[in-house]
Amino acid sequence: MRLTAITERLAGLGGGKWEVHLKARQMAAAGADLIEMTIGEPDVPTPPELTGAAAQAMQAGRTGYSDGRGEAHLRAALAEAYTDSRGRGFGPENILCFPGTQTALYAVLQGVAEPGTEVLVGDPMYATYEGVIRASGADMVPVPLRPEAGFRMQASDLAARITPRSRAILLTTPHNPTGAILTPQDLRDIGALARQHDLWIISDEVYEHLVFEGAEFVSPLSDPALSDRVVAVSSISKSHAAPGFRSGWCAAPEAFCTALLPVSETMLFGNQPFIADMTEKAVREGSSVASGMASRFAARADLLVQRLHAETDLRVHRPEAGMFALIDVSATGMDGDAYAWDLLEHGAAVMPGSAFGDSLKDWVRVALTIDDQSFAAAIDRIAAHANRKTRSVA
């Protein structure tokens, strides 16, 4: 039977990136003594006030069809929140609601990219970005995020890769997997290139509320000079420990939202009213769990840096936000893929950096979301394993 071109474009971009994680789950199910640090989920359950709000809304009959743009009261709440946090005005007409950031990204890319165009994105990148770009038919153009620049996108690296086919720049700030945050100057420089070459800026800001002490998040949405070309996507998955509820949105120019609405309605025709009610509560009241998560994740990152730098030849990039840290494993003589598979046999599961881009071939990503006791035990295993490997290299 014949299939379409999109299946060819996306071939190999699905679960293959998560082979180490899936193998770890199989080993754990079979009884292996294994500490999993592969994926990042909040380390607390969804707050009961939110699950209670969703249940109450269901019991009240909020289970019918939704407005294709998203429930009006949720869009109003989001518009008010963005007006307060970005320093310029937003209205409900600037918001479209989706089931999670991933769906929002897919729809937005359908709206700005197509076959024959290019989307520039930082390398390393979140594992699904290549898929959402290629699904549109566009070509992905990786822009190296260099460790010596703190893994922040540099305008000079971006400028060198812009062509007449370029259509959009996909940013992540705070970044996954590096935890880097773009500075105001970074955004001014990137914004100047976007204006010069008439490019969209798509900003994935899902980790906005998991910024560590001493760091500061700034959104390109805050710059009035970019108001006609920035589309931000986010959700309550990280900030409110509610990944399974799949509630996200995009904030964008009114004309963009109007043009994208038929794409959104073709995909899903609005999010679930009872989840919208819960999300409105989350947006209006803020998160009761985000600051605690950020504090714990920062402390675990600091412990990882302190111990591995003191006890091994591994080097850790300390994140400024988010749920992950990166470890340079080149001192072991292995690349990140070989290292992750070898470490799996010694009781700890981490993600090979290559799952997030070619530039991380000598790195692995570790989740900071497991409990403190398990995290310390995992560091024990990583340190012992690294020292065995570096001695054998020497």
mmCIF file of N, CA, C and O in Angstrom, residues 40-48 210 237-244 287-294 296-297 300 323 368-371:
data_model
loop_
_atom_site.group_PDB
_atom_site.id
_atom_site.type_symbol
_atom_site.label_atom_id
_atom_site.label_comp_id
_atom_site.label_asym_id
_atom_site.label_seq_id
_atom_site.Cartn_x
_atom_site.Cartn_y
_atom_site.Cartn_z
ATOM 1 N N GLY A 40 12.306 13.718 31.872
ATOM 2 C CA GLY A 40 12.027 14.711 32.896
ATOM 3 C C GLY A 40 10.537 14.884 33.121
ATOM 4 O O GLY A 40 9.832 15.412 32.255
ATOM 5 N N GLU A 41 10.074 14.411 34.238
ATOM 6 C CA GLU A 41 8.705 14.694 34.659
ATOM 7 C C GLU A 41 8.777 15.388 36.006
ATOM 8 O O GLU A 41 9.719 15.176 36.772
ATOM 9 N N PRO A 42 7.832 16.256 36.321
ATOM 10 C CA PRO A 42 7.846 16.905 37.628
ATOM 11 C C PRO A 42 7.989 15.882 38.745
ATOM 12 O O PRO A 42 7.492 14.760 38.652
ATOM 13 N N ASP A 43 8.710 16.274 39.800
ATOM 14 C CA ASP A 43 8.949 15.340 40.899
ATOM 15 C C ASP A 43 7.877 15.424 41.979
ATOM 16 O O ASP A 43 8.059 14.901 43.083
ATOM 17 N N VAL A 44 6.767 16.064 41.656
ATOM 18 C CA VAL A 44 5.612 16.128 42.546
ATOM 19 C C VAL A 44 4.361 15.827 41.722
ATOM 20 O O VAL A 44 4.354 16.020 40.508
ATOM 21 N N PRO A 45 3.299 15.344 42.362
ATOM 22 C CA PRO A 45 2.064 15.104 41.617
ATOM 23 C C PRO A 45 1.371 16.419 41.267
ATOM 24 O O PRO A 45 1.679 17.478 41.828
ATOM 25 N N THR A 46 0.447 16.355 40.335
ATOM 26 C CA THR A 46 -0.361 17.529 40.020
ATOM 27 C C THR A 46 -1.053 18.012 41.280
ATOM 28 O O THR A 46 -1.635 17.218 42.028
ATOM 29 N N PRO A 47 -0.993 19.299 41.602
ATOM 30 C CA PRO A 47 -1.601 19.801 42.839
ATOM 31 C C PRO A 47 -3.078 19.426 42.939
ATOM 32 O O PRO A 47 -3.822 19.497 41.947
ATOM 33 N N PRO A 48 -3.522 19.029 44.124
ATOM 34 C CA PRO A 48 -4.916 18.589 44.277
ATOM 35 C C PRO A 48 -5.935 19.664 43.945
ATOM 36 O O PRO A 48 -7.041 19.353 43.524
ATOM 37 N N LEU A 210 10.614 27.569 35.816
ATOM 38 C CA LEU A 210 11.580 26.712 36.511
ATOM 39 C C LEU A 210 12.983 27.298 36.378
ATOM 40 O O LEU A 210 13.956 26.589 36.108
ATOM 41 N N SER A 237 2.341 21.945 31.715
ATOM 42 C CA SER A 237 2.925 20.637 31.979
ATOM 43 C C SER A 237 4.049 20.696 32.996
ATOM 44 O O SER A 237 4.100 19.883 33.932
ATOM 45 N N LYS A 238 4.976 21.636 32.850
ATOM 46 C CA LYS A 238 6.124 21.736 33.744
ATOM 47 C C LYS A 238 5.797 22.617 34.939
ATOM 48 O O LYS A 238 6.009 22.237 36.088
ATOM 49 N N SER A 239 5.288 23.812 34.673
ATOM 50 C CA SER A 239 5.099 24.797 35.740
ATOM 51 C C SER A 239 4.143 24.326 36.813
ATOM 52 O O SER A 239 4.311 24.644 37.998
ATOM 53 N N HIS A 240 3.120 23.552 36.419
ATOM 54 C CA HIS A 240 2.104 23.128 37.378
ATOM 55 C C HIS A 240 2.090 21.610 37.578
ATOM 56 O O HIS A 240 1.120 21.073 38.120
ATOM 57 N N ALA A 241 3.160 20.945 37.152
ATOM 58 C CA ALA A 241 3.283 19.497 37.333
ATOM 59 C C ALA A 241 2.054 18.770 36.800
ATOM 60 O O ALA A 241 1.475 17.909 37.454
ATOM 61 N N ALA A 242 1.665 19.137 35.573
ATOM 62 C CA ALA A 242 0.445 18.572 34.989
ATOM 63 C C ALA A 242 0.671 18.107 33.558
ATOM 64 O O ALA A 242 -0.104 18.451 32.657
ATOM 65 N N PRO A 243 1.714 17.298 33.302
ATOM 66 C CA PRO A 243 1.998 16.914 31.916
ATOM 67 C C PRO A 243 0.910 16.070 31.280
ATOM 68 O O PRO A 243 0.662 16.159 30.074
ATOM 69 N N GLY A 244 0.232 15.247 32.067
ATOM 70 C CA GLY A 244 -0.770 14.362 31.493
ATOM 71 C C GLY A 244 -2.062 15.042 31.097
ATOM 72 O O GLY A 244 -2.862 14.459 30.360
ATOM 73 N N SER A 287 1.504 28.969 40.216
ATOM 74 C CA SER A 287 1.862 27.600 40.571
ATOM 75 C C SER A 287 2.254 27.490 42.037
ATOM 76 O O SER A 287 3.051 28.289 42.550
ATOM 77 N N SER A 288 1.714 26.485 42.696
ATOM 78 C CA SER A 288 2.093 26.209 44.081
ATOM 79 C C SER A 288 3.298 25.285 44.172
ATOM 80 O O SER A 288 3.793 25.024 45.270
ATOM 81 N N VAL A 289 3.790 24.797 43.022
ATOM 82 C CA VAL A 289 4.866 23.801 43.056
ATOM 83 C C VAL A 289 6.112 24.223 42.281
ATOM 84 O O VAL A 289 7.173 23.622 42.444
ATOM 85 N N ALA A 290 6.026 25.234 41.426
ATOM 86 C CA ALA A 290 7.147 25.563 40.545
ATOM 87 C C ALA A 290 8.388 25.993 41.317
ATOM 88 O O ALA A 290 9.507 25.545 41.020
ATOM 89 N N SER A 291 8.232 26.873 42.309
ATOM 90 C CA SER A 291 9.418 27.370 43.015
ATOM 91 C C SER A 291 10.122 26.248 43.761
ATOM 92 O O SER A 291 11.358 26.201 43.804
ATOM 93 N N GLY A 292 9.352 25.330 44.335
ATOM 94 C CA GLY A 292 9.969 24.198 45.028
ATOM 95 C C GLY A 292 10.720 23.300 44.077
ATOM 96 O O GLY A 292 11.830 22.831 44.380
ATOM 97 N N MET A 293 10.131 23.041 42.897
ATOM 98 C CA MET A 293 10.829 22.229 41.905
ATOM 99 C C MET A 293 12.122 22.902 41.468
ATOM 100 O O MET A 293 13.183 22.259 41.398
ATOM 101 N N ALA A 294 12.051 24.192 41.166
ATOM 102 C CA ALA A 294 13.249 24.899 40.717
ATOM 103 C C ALA A 294 14.349 24.831 41.763
ATOM 104 O O ALA A 294 15.527 24.622 41.439
ATOM 105 N N ARG A 296 14.797 22.515 44.116
ATOM 106 C CA ARG A 296 15.340 21.146 44.208
ATOM 107 C C ARG A 296 16.194 20.799 42.998
ATOM 108 O O ARG A 296 17.263 20.188 43.135
ATOM 109 N N PHE A 297 15.737 21.169 41.817
ATOM 110 C CA PHE A 297 16.505 20.846 40.613
ATOM 111 C C PHE A 297 17.850 21.570 40.629
ATOM 112 O O PHE A 297 18.878 21.007 40.230
ATOM 113 N N ARG A 300 20.188 19.763 43.059
ATOM 114 C CA ARG A 300 20.703 18.509 42.497
ATOM 115 C C ARG A 300 21.748 18.791 41.416
ATOM 116 O O ARG A 300 22.757 18.073 41.332
ATOM 117 N N MET A 323 14.930 21.000 33.931
ATOM 118 C CA MET A 323 14.913 19.710 34.614
ATOM 119 C C MET A 323 16.124 18.833 34.316
ATOM 120 O O MET A 323 16.150 17.680 34.715
ATOM 121 N N LEU A 368 17.067 15.792 36.480
ATOM 122 C CA LEU A 368 17.241 16.232 37.869
ATOM 123 C C LEU A 368 15.981 15.987 38.690
ATOM 124 O O LEU A 368 15.844 16.520 39.792
ATOM 125 N N THR A 369 15.093 15.151 38.184
ATOM 126 C CA THR A 369 13.744 15.049 38.731
ATOM 127 C C THR A 369 13.520 13.849 39.647
ATOM 128 O O THR A 369 12.408 13.648 40.115
ATOM 129 N N ILE A 370 14.565 13.044 39.884
ATOM 130 C CA ILE A 370 14.384 11.925 40.818
ATOM 131 C C ILE A 370 14.673 12.402 42.238
ATOM 132 O O ILE A 370 15.328 13.427 42.443
ATOM 133 N N ASP A 371 14.210 11.662 43.236
ATOM 134 C CA ASP A 371 14.339 12.102 44.625
ATOM 135 C C ASP A 371 15.810 12.190 45.034
ATOM 136 O O ASP A 371 16.693 11.580 44.426
#
